[in-house]
Coordinates of C-alpha atoms and ligand atoms in Angstrom, one line a residue:
M1 CA 74.0 321.8 140.2
D2 CA 77.7 321.7 140.2
K3 CA 79.8 323.6 137.9
L4 CA 83.7 323.5 137.1
I5 CA 85.8 326.4 137.3
I6 CA 88.7 326.2 135.2
R7 CA 91.7 328.7 135.4
G8 CA 93.3 328.1 131.8
G9 CA 96.7 328.0 130.7
R10 CA 98.5 325.2 132.7
R11 CA 100.4 322.8 130.5
L12 CA 99.1 319.2 131.6
S13 CA 101.7 316.5 132.3
G14 CA 101.8 313.4 134.2
K15 CA 100.0 310.1 134.0
V16 CA 96.3 309.6 134.0
P17 CA 94.5 306.2 134.3
V18 CA 91.7 305.6 131.5
S19 CA 88.6 304.3 133.0
G20 CA 86.6 301.5 131.8
A21 CA 84.4 302.3 128.8
K22 CA 80.9 303.5 129.6
N23 CA 79.4 302.5 126.2
A24 CA 80.9 299.1 126.7
A25 CA 79.8 298.7 130.0
L26 CA 76.2 299.9 129.7
P27 CA 75.4 296.9 127.2
L28 CA 77.4 294.5 129.4
M29 CA 75.4 295.2 132.3
A30 CA 72.2 294.8 130.2
A31 CA 73.3 291.4 129.2
S32 CA 73.3 290.2 132.7
L33 CA 69.3 290.1 132.0
L34 CA 70.3 287.1 129.7
A35 CA 71.4 284.6 132.4
D36 CA 70.2 283.3 135.9
A37 CA 73.7 282.8 136.9
P38 CA 76.1 285.9 138.1
L39 CA 77.7 288.0 135.7
R40 CA 80.8 289.7 137.4
L41 CA 82.1 293.0 135.3
R42 CA 85.5 294.5 136.3
N43 CA 86.7 297.6 135.4
L44 CA 83.5 299.4 135.3
P45 CA 83.5 303.0 135.8
R46 CA 81.9 304.9 138.4
L47 CA 79.5 307.2 136.6
V48 CA 75.6 308.3 137.0
D49 CA 74.8 306.4 133.9
I50 CA 76.3 303.1 135.5
A51 CA 74.3 303.8 138.7
T52 CA 71.2 304.7 136.5
M53 CA 71.5 301.3 134.5
A54 CA 72.1 299.4 137.9
D55 CA 68.8 301.0 139.1
L56 CA 67.0 299.7 136.0
L57 CA 68.2 296.2 136.3
N58 CA 67.4 296.1 139.8
H59 CA 63.7 297.2 138.8
H60 CA 63.8 294.1 136.5
G61 CA 64.9 291.7 139.2
T62 CA 68.8 291.8 139.0
A63 CA 70.7 291.7 142.4
V64 CA 73.4 294.2 141.9
T65 CA 76.5 294.1 144.1
L66 CA 79.5 296.2 144.2
E67 CA 82.5 294.1 145.1
G68 CA 84.8 297.2 145.8
A69 CA 87.9 298.6 143.9
T70 CA 89.2 296.9 140.6
G71 CA 92.4 296.0 142.3
N72 CA 94.3 297.4 139.8
G73 CA 96.0 299.9 141.9
T74 CA 94.5 303.1 140.2
G75 CA 91.8 303.6 142.6
F76 CA 89.3 304.2 139.8
G77 CA 86.8 301.6 138.6
R78 CA 85.0 299.0 140.5
V79 CA 83.7 295.3 140.1
M80 CA 80.2 294.8 140.0
R81 CA 78.3 291.2 140.2
L82 CA 74.9 291.0 138.5
E83 CA 72.4 288.4 139.1
T84 CA 69.1 287.7 137.8
P85 CA 67.6 284.7 139.1
A86 CA 64.2 285.7 137.6
I87 CA 62.7 288.6 135.7
V88 CA 60.4 290.2 138.2
D89 CA 59.3 293.0 136.2
T90 CA 59.3 293.4 132.2
T91 CA 58.7 297.1 132.1
A92 CA 61.4 299.7 131.7
P93 CA 59.6 302.9 133.0
Y94 CA 59.7 306.2 131.5
D95 CA 61.3 307.7 134.9
I96 CA 64.3 305.8 134.5
V97 CA 64.3 305.8 130.5
R98 CA 64.1 309.6 130.4
R99 CA 67.5 309.7 132.4
M100 CA 69.4 307.7 130.2
R101 CA 68.4 306.7 126.5
A102 CA 71.0 303.5 126.7
S103 CA 67.9 302.1 128.8
I104 CA 66.9 300.9 125.4
L105 CA 69.5 298.0 125.9
V106 CA 67.2 296.0 128.0
L107 CA 64.6 295.5 125.3
G108 CA 66.5 292.6 123.4
P109 CA 67.3 290.9 126.7
L110 CA 64.2 291.4 128.3
L111 CA 62.3 289.9 125.2
A112 CA 64.6 287.1 124.7
R113 CA 64.8 285.6 128.3
A114 CA 61.3 286.7 129.4
G115 CA 59.3 286.5 126.1
T116 CA 58.0 290.0 126.7
A117 CA 58.9 293.6 127.2
R118 CA 57.4 297.0 127.7
V119 CA 60.0 299.6 127.5
S120 CA 59.4 303.4 127.5
L121 CA 60.1 305.1 124.1
P122 CA 63.4 307.2 124.8
G123 CA 62.3 310.3 122.8
G124 CA 64.6 313.0 121.3
C125 CA 67.8 314.2 122.9
A126 CA 70.0 317.1 122.7
I127 CA 72.1 315.6 120.0
G128 CA 69.1 314.8 117.6
T129 CA 66.0 312.8 117.3
R130 CA 67.6 309.5 117.8
P131 CA 64.7 307.2 116.7
I132 CA 64.9 303.4 117.5
D133 CA 63.2 302.2 114.5
L134 CA 66.1 300.0 113.7
H135 CA 66.0 298.1 117.1
L136 CA 62.3 297.4 116.4
K137 CA 62.5 296.3 113.0
G138 CA 65.3 294.0 113.8
L139 CA 63.6 292.4 116.9
A140 CA 60.4 292.1 114.6
A141 CA 62.4 290.1 112.1
L142 CA 63.4 287.8 115.0
G143 CA 59.6 287.1 115.2
A144 CA 58.8 289.8 117.9
E145 CA 55.1 291.5 117.7
I146 CA 55.8 295.4 118.6
A147 CA 53.2 297.8 119.4
L148 CA 53.4 301.6 120.6
E149 CA 51.3 302.2 123.2
E150 CA 51.0 305.4 125.7
G151 CA 54.7 306.2 125.0
Y152 CA 55.8 302.5 125.5
V153 CA 57.4 299.9 123.1
L154 CA 55.3 296.7 123.8
A155 CA 57.3 293.5 122.4
R156 CA 56.2 290.1 122.7
A157 CA 58.1 287.0 121.5
P158 CA 56.4 284.3 119.6
R159 CA 55.2 281.1 121.4
G160 CA 58.6 279.2 121.7
G161 CA 60.5 282.1 121.7
L162 CA 62.5 284.4 119.3
R163 CA 63.6 282.7 116.1
G164 CA 67.0 283.4 114.3
A165 CA 66.6 285.4 111.1
R166 CA 68.8 287.5 108.5
V167 CA 68.7 291.1 109.5
V168 CA 69.8 294.0 107.3
L169 CA 70.1 297.0 109.1
D170 CA 69.4 300.0 106.9
K171 CA 71.8 302.3 108.8
V172 CA 74.7 301.1 111.0
S173 CA 73.3 301.3 114.7
V174 CA 75.7 300.6 117.7
G175 CA 72.5 300.3 120.0
A176 CA 70.5 298.4 117.4
T177 CA 73.4 296.0 116.9
E178 CA 73.9 295.3 120.5
N179 CA 70.1 294.7 121.1
L180 CA 70.1 292.3 118.3
L181 CA 73.2 290.5 119.4
M182 CA 71.9 290.1 122.9
A183 CA 68.3 289.1 121.8
A184 CA 69.9 286.4 119.0
S185 CA 71.8 284.9 121.6
L186 CA 68.8 283.3 123.1
A187 CA 66.8 282.6 119.9
R188 CA 66.1 279.7 118.1
G189 CA 68.4 279.0 115.0
E190 CA 70.8 281.1 113.4
T191 CA 70.6 285.0 113.0
V192 CA 72.9 287.0 110.6
I193 CA 73.2 290.7 111.2
E194 CA 74.2 292.6 107.9
N195 CA 75.7 296.1 108.0
A196 CA 76.2 295.3 112.0
A197 CA 78.2 298.1 113.6
R198 CA 81.7 297.3 114.1
E199 CA 82.4 299.4 117.4
P200 CA 85.0 297.9 119.6
E201 CA 82.2 298.4 122.7
I202 CA 80.2 295.7 120.5
V203 CA 83.3 293.1 120.3
D204 CA 83.5 293.6 124.1
L205 CA 79.7 292.7 124.4
G206 CA 80.4 289.9 122.1
R207 CA 83.0 288.7 123.7
C208 CA 81.3 288.7 127.1
L209 CA 78.4 286.9 125.7
V210 CA 80.7 284.2 124.4
A211 CA 82.2 283.8 127.9
M212 CA 78.7 283.4 129.2
G213 CA 78.1 280.6 126.6
A214 CA 76.7 282.7 123.5
R215 CA 77.9 281.4 119.9
I216 CA 79.0 284.4 117.7
E217 CA 81.1 284.9 114.8
G218 CA 82.0 287.9 112.7
L219 CA 82.6 290.3 116.0
G220 CA 84.3 293.5 114.5
T221 CA 82.8 292.9 111.0
S222 CA 79.6 294.4 109.4
R223 CA 78.1 290.6 109.2
I224 CA 77.7 288.9 112.5
E225 CA 76.5 285.4 112.9
I226 CA 74.9 284.2 115.9
A227 CA 73.9 280.6 116.8
G228 CA 70.9 280.8 119.2
V229 CA 71.6 278.6 122.7
T230 CA 68.9 277.8 124.9
R231 CA 70.5 279.1 128.1
L232 CA 73.5 281.4 129.0
G233 CA 75.6 280.9 132.0
A234 CA 78.0 282.8 134.4
A235 CA 80.7 284.9 133.1
D236 CA 83.8 287.0 134.5
H237 CA 84.3 289.8 132.1
R238 CA 86.8 293.0 132.1
T239 CA 85.1 296.1 130.5
M240 CA 87.5 297.7 127.8
A241 CA 89.2 300.7 128.2
D242 CA 87.4 303.9 127.4
R243 CA 88.5 305.2 124.2
I244 CA 86.5 308.3 124.2
E245 CA 87.7 309.4 127.5
A246 CA 91.2 308.6 126.2
G247 CA 90.9 310.7 123.3
S248 CA 89.4 313.3 125.2
Y249 CA 92.8 313.3 127.6
A250 CA 94.8 313.0 124.4
I251 CA 93.3 316.4 123.5
A252 CA 93.7 318.0 126.9
A253 CA 97.6 317.3 126.5
A254 CA 97.4 318.3 123.0
I255 CA 95.6 322.0 123.8
T256 CA 97.7 322.9 126.5
G257 CA 101.0 321.8 124.9
G258 CA 101.7 319.4 127.6
R259 CA 102.7 315.7 127.6
V260 CA 100.5 312.9 129.2
T261 CA 100.5 309.5 129.6
L262 CA 97.0 307.6 129.1
L263 CA 97.5 304.6 131.5
G264 CA 95.9 301.5 130.0
A265 CA 94.6 303.3 126.8
E266 CA 94.0 300.7 124.0
A267 CA 95.8 302.2 120.8
A268 CA 94.0 299.5 118.4
A269 CA 90.7 300.7 119.2
M270 CA 92.0 304.5 118.5
E271 CA 93.2 304.4 115.2
A272 CA 91.2 306.9 113.5
Q273 CA 91.6 309.4 116.4
I274 CA 95.2 308.9 116.5
E275 CA 95.5 309.4 112.7
I276 CA 93.7 313.0 113.2
L277 CA 95.6 313.9 116.2
R278 CA 98.9 313.2 114.3
A279 CA 97.8 315.1 111.2
A280 CA 96.9 318.0 113.7
G281 CA 100.6 318.0 114.9
V282 CA 100.0 315.9 118.0
K283 CA 102.9 313.4 119.1
I284 CA 101.5 310.2 119.9
A285 CA 103.5 307.1 121.1
T286 CA 102.5 303.5 122.3
V287 CA 104.2 302.7 125.5
P288 CA 104.0 299.8 127.4
E289 CA 101.7 301.3 129.7
G290 CA 99.3 303.0 127.2
L291 CA 99.8 306.0 125.0
E292 CA 102.0 308.9 125.3
V293 CA 100.6 312.2 123.9
S294 CA 102.5 315.5 123.6
G295 CA 101.8 318.9 122.1
G296 CA 103.4 322.0 121.9
D297 CA 104.7 322.6 118.4
G298 CA 101.5 324.3 117.1
I299 CA 98.4 322.9 116.1
R300 CA 97.7 322.2 112.3
P301 CA 94.2 322.4 110.6
V302 CA 92.6 319.2 109.7
T303 CA 89.5 318.0 107.6
C304 CA 87.5 315.4 109.7
T305 CA 84.0 313.7 109.0
T306 CA 82.7 311.6 111.8
Q307 CA 81.9 308.1 110.9
P308 CA 80.7 304.9 112.4
Y309 CA 83.9 302.8 113.5
P310 CA 86.4 302.5 112.2
G311 CA 86.0 306.2 111.3
F312 CA 86.3 309.0 113.5
P313 CA 84.2 308.9 116.3
T314 CA 81.0 311.4 116.7
D315 CA 82.0 311.2 120.5
M316 CA 85.0 313.0 119.8
Q317 CA 83.7 315.8 117.4
A318 CA 83.4 318.4 120.1
Q319 CA 86.6 318.0 121.9
L320 CA 88.4 317.9 118.0
M321 CA 86.6 321.1 117.4
A322 CA 87.9 322.5 121.0
L323 CA 91.3 321.7 119.6
M324 CA 91.1 323.2 116.1
C325 CA 89.7 326.5 117.5
L326 CA 93.4 327.0 118.5
A327 CA 94.9 325.6 115.0
D328 CA 97.0 327.7 112.7
G329 CA 94.5 327.8 109.9
A330 CA 91.0 326.7 109.0
S331 CA 89.5 323.3 109.6
V332 CA 86.4 321.6 108.5
I333 CA 84.6 319.2 110.6
T334 CA 81.5 317.3 109.5
E335 CA 79.3 315.4 111.5
A336 CA 77.7 312.8 109.7
I337 CA 76.0 310.7 112.6
F338 CA 73.6 313.0 114.5
E339 CA 72.1 316.0 112.9
N340 CA 72.2 318.3 115.7
R341 CA 75.4 317.7 117.4
F342 CA 77.0 321.3 116.9
M343 CA 75.6 322.8 120.2
H344 CA 79.0 323.6 121.4
V345 CA 79.7 325.8 118.6
L346 CA 78.0 329.1 120.0
E347 CA 79.6 328.6 123.4
L348 CA 83.0 328.2 122.1
A349 CA 82.2 331.1 119.9
R350 CA 81.3 332.9 123.4
M351 CA 85.3 332.2 124.1
G352 CA 86.5 333.8 120.9
A353 CA 86.2 330.8 118.6
D354 CA 85.8 331.4 115.1
I355 CA 83.4 329.0 113.8
T356 CA 80.8 328.9 110.9
V357 CA 78.5 326.2 110.3
A358 CA 77.0 325.0 106.9
G359 CA 74.5 322.2 107.2
A360 CA 76.6 319.4 108.7
S361 CA 79.8 321.2 108.5
A362 CA 81.4 323.6 110.7
T363 CA 84.4 325.4 109.2
V364 CA 86.7 326.5 112.1
R365 CA 89.2 329.1 111.7
G366 CA 91.9 329.2 114.3
V367 CA 92.6 331.8 116.6
A368 CA 95.7 333.0 118.5
R369 CA 93.9 332.6 121.9
L370 CA 90.6 331.8 123.4
A371 CA 89.0 333.6 126.5
G372 CA 87.8 332.0 129.5
A373 CA 83.8 332.4 129.8
P374 CA 81.0 331.1 131.4
V375 CA 79.7 328.1 129.4
M376 CA 77.2 325.3 129.3
A377 CA 76.3 322.6 127.0
T378 CA 73.4 320.1 126.6
D379 CA 75.3 317.0 126.3
L380 CA 78.5 315.1 127.8
R381 CA 80.8 315.5 125.0
A382 CA 80.1 319.0 124.2
S383 CA 80.5 319.9 128.0
M384 CA 84.1 317.9 127.5
G385 CA 84.7 320.2 124.4
L386 CA 84.0 323.3 126.3
A387 CA 86.2 322.1 129.5
L388 CA 89.2 321.3 127.0
A389 CA 88.7 324.8 125.6
G390 CA 88.8 326.2 129.2
L391 CA 92.0 324.3 129.8
A392 CA 93.7 326.5 127.2
A393 CA 92.0 329.8 127.6
D394 CA 93.0 332.9 129.2
G395 CA 91.4 333.5 132.4
V396 CA 88.4 331.6 133.9
T397 CA 85.8 329.3 132.5
E398 CA 83.1 328.1 134.3
V399 CA 81.4 324.9 132.7
H400 CA 77.8 324.9 134.0
R401 CA 75.7 321.6 134.3
L402 CA 78.5 319.5 135.2
Y403 CA 76.3 316.4 135.7
H404 CA 76.4 315.9 132.0
L405 CA 80.2 315.3 132.4
D406 CA 79.6 313.2 135.5
R407 CA 77.5 310.8 133.3
G408 CA 80.7 309.9 131.2
Y409 CA 84.1 310.8 132.9
E410 CA 85.0 309.3 136.0
R411 CA 86.1 311.8 138.6
L412 CA 87.2 314.0 135.6
E413 CA 88.3 317.1 138.0
E414 CA 90.3 314.6 140.0
K415 CA 92.1 313.6 137.0
L416 CA 92.6 316.9 135.7
L417 CA 94.1 317.9 139.0
R418 CA 96.6 315.1 139.0
L419 CA 97.8 316.5 135.6
G420 CA 98.1 319.8 137.1
A421 CA 95.4 321.5 135.6
D422 CA 93.7 324.6 137.8
V423 CA 90.3 323.2 138.2
A424 CA 87.6 323.2 141.0
R425 CA 84.3 321.7 141.6
V426 CA 81.8 324.0 143.3
A427 CA 78.2 323.9 144.0
A428 CA 76.5 326.3 141.9
Ligands
LIG1 N1 69.3 305.4 114.4 C1 68.2 305.2 113.6 N2 67.5 304.4 114.0 C2 67.7 303.5 115.3 C3 69.1 303.7 115.7 C4 69.7 304.6 115.4 O1 68.2 306.1 112.7 O2 66.8 302.7 115.4 C5 70.3 306.5 114.0 C6 70.9 307.7 114.9 O3 69.8 308.7 114.9 C7 72.0 308.3 114.5 C8 72.7 306.8 113.9 O4 71.6 305.8 113.5 O5 71.9 309.1 113.6 C9 73.5 306.1 114.7 O6 73.1 305.8 115.9 P1 73.6 304.6 117.2 O7 72.5 303.8 117.3 O8 74.8 303.9 116.5 O9 73.8 305.3 118.3 P2 73.5 304.8 119.9 O10 73.5 303.3 120.2 O11 72.1 305.4 120.3 C10 75.9 304.8 120.8 C11 76.7 305.5 121.8 C12 76.6 307.3 121.9 C13 77.3 307.2 120.3 C14 76.8 306.5 119.3 C15 77.4 306.7 118.0 C16 76.2 304.1 123.8 C17 75.2 303.9 125.1 N3 75.8 305.2 123.2 O12 74.7 305.5 120.7 O13 77.3 307.6 122.8 O14 77.4 308.7 119.9 O15 76.5 305.0 119.5 O16 79.0 306.1 117.9 O17 76.6 303.1 123.4 C18 78.2 309.7 124.4 O18 78.7 308.2 124.8 O19 78.1 310.6 124.4 C19 77.2 309.0 123.2 C20 76.2 309.6 122.7

């Protein structure tokens, strides 16, 4: 298992290309199951999770071909062509689903296109229990019969296929909204999703579905209306920029007192992040190439609660906490989405951070310096939080279990090296 060795203290400076968004790419790829015509996705990040989704789709009958580099001159990202002439297997096996929870995104498309699906239950994960009850309730409202058997969800569409319905989600869920959006696109009649998630990744998926022939209104709002069609066709779609990767590099600039241009960052999708970082004293300017971020005038403490979009993203909570470890005063960070997403706290404490957790809130008292240490995390964003702390810490930080970072950050060490960080990947 590889680890990342970071010698902290370098001010990062320069330009870094923002990759395509993992959390947009995964549902976009799953959407290819809905049509027998090819879906061409540009700006897909090169990540382990993308490869896992490609494996899963391949298992269902999708021919996945890489068409080479994006051609955007950055050397990052790729173009993928996905074509599913027929669904050859409607089971998403445990072996693949356990590697990546987002595998659940094939449930809606399989059910809509093939009339049946058998998907392994994803189980809990490092950041919480993460049930899928909302996905199942929503699909049941579209007429699916759902049963649980031997660790698998068995879903069957009624004779004549799924039918449109009004679905009210009890809680805002990105994945449930995506599954329902895809399934309803091929259902008979009209579906309305109330209390839908509004994440930009869902808008990206919706736009791609519209390009494939779906009829969707209200994307980006909490009420999405879908008029089902009988068939979806070919499309060519560019994956949106990764707002979480961009935010993570913004914090890399801020925590090292550096100056970084985030090439291709989409500011409109990052408003809550930009607001919090500005409150923390980070300078952020929109430039034609993306966003320019600079730190260096001290870090101010902030109060922040994670929220569904357009609120501050839970996927940036660990990285923000790393920054607040070095703030001039006490911050309060509340995690309101996942019940167990503070696994980085004790590791940050091992680097000298002063953090007290009470329930869903962490009080972070800024310290003058962090000290490098061997650390490891149990999830992707927590690992990034630790890497960011390492960039600012005195001495050497070793981030173990680098495979977490490889799931969500395209060629992390290469991008950090470009910005002048002293980092190396070594086989542990
Ligand atoms: N929830 C339920 N029942 C459900 C579904 C969700 O109770 O059926 C709960 C969850 O347990 C959680 C909350 O609702 O407390 C929100 O979960 P959501 O369904 O929105 O999350 P997700 O779709 O499983 C996606 C991202 C996550 C990101 C969350 C929240 C992808 C592939 N994953 O997960 O990304 O944290 O939305 O924004 O899009 C990451 O990239 O590191 C990551 C974990």
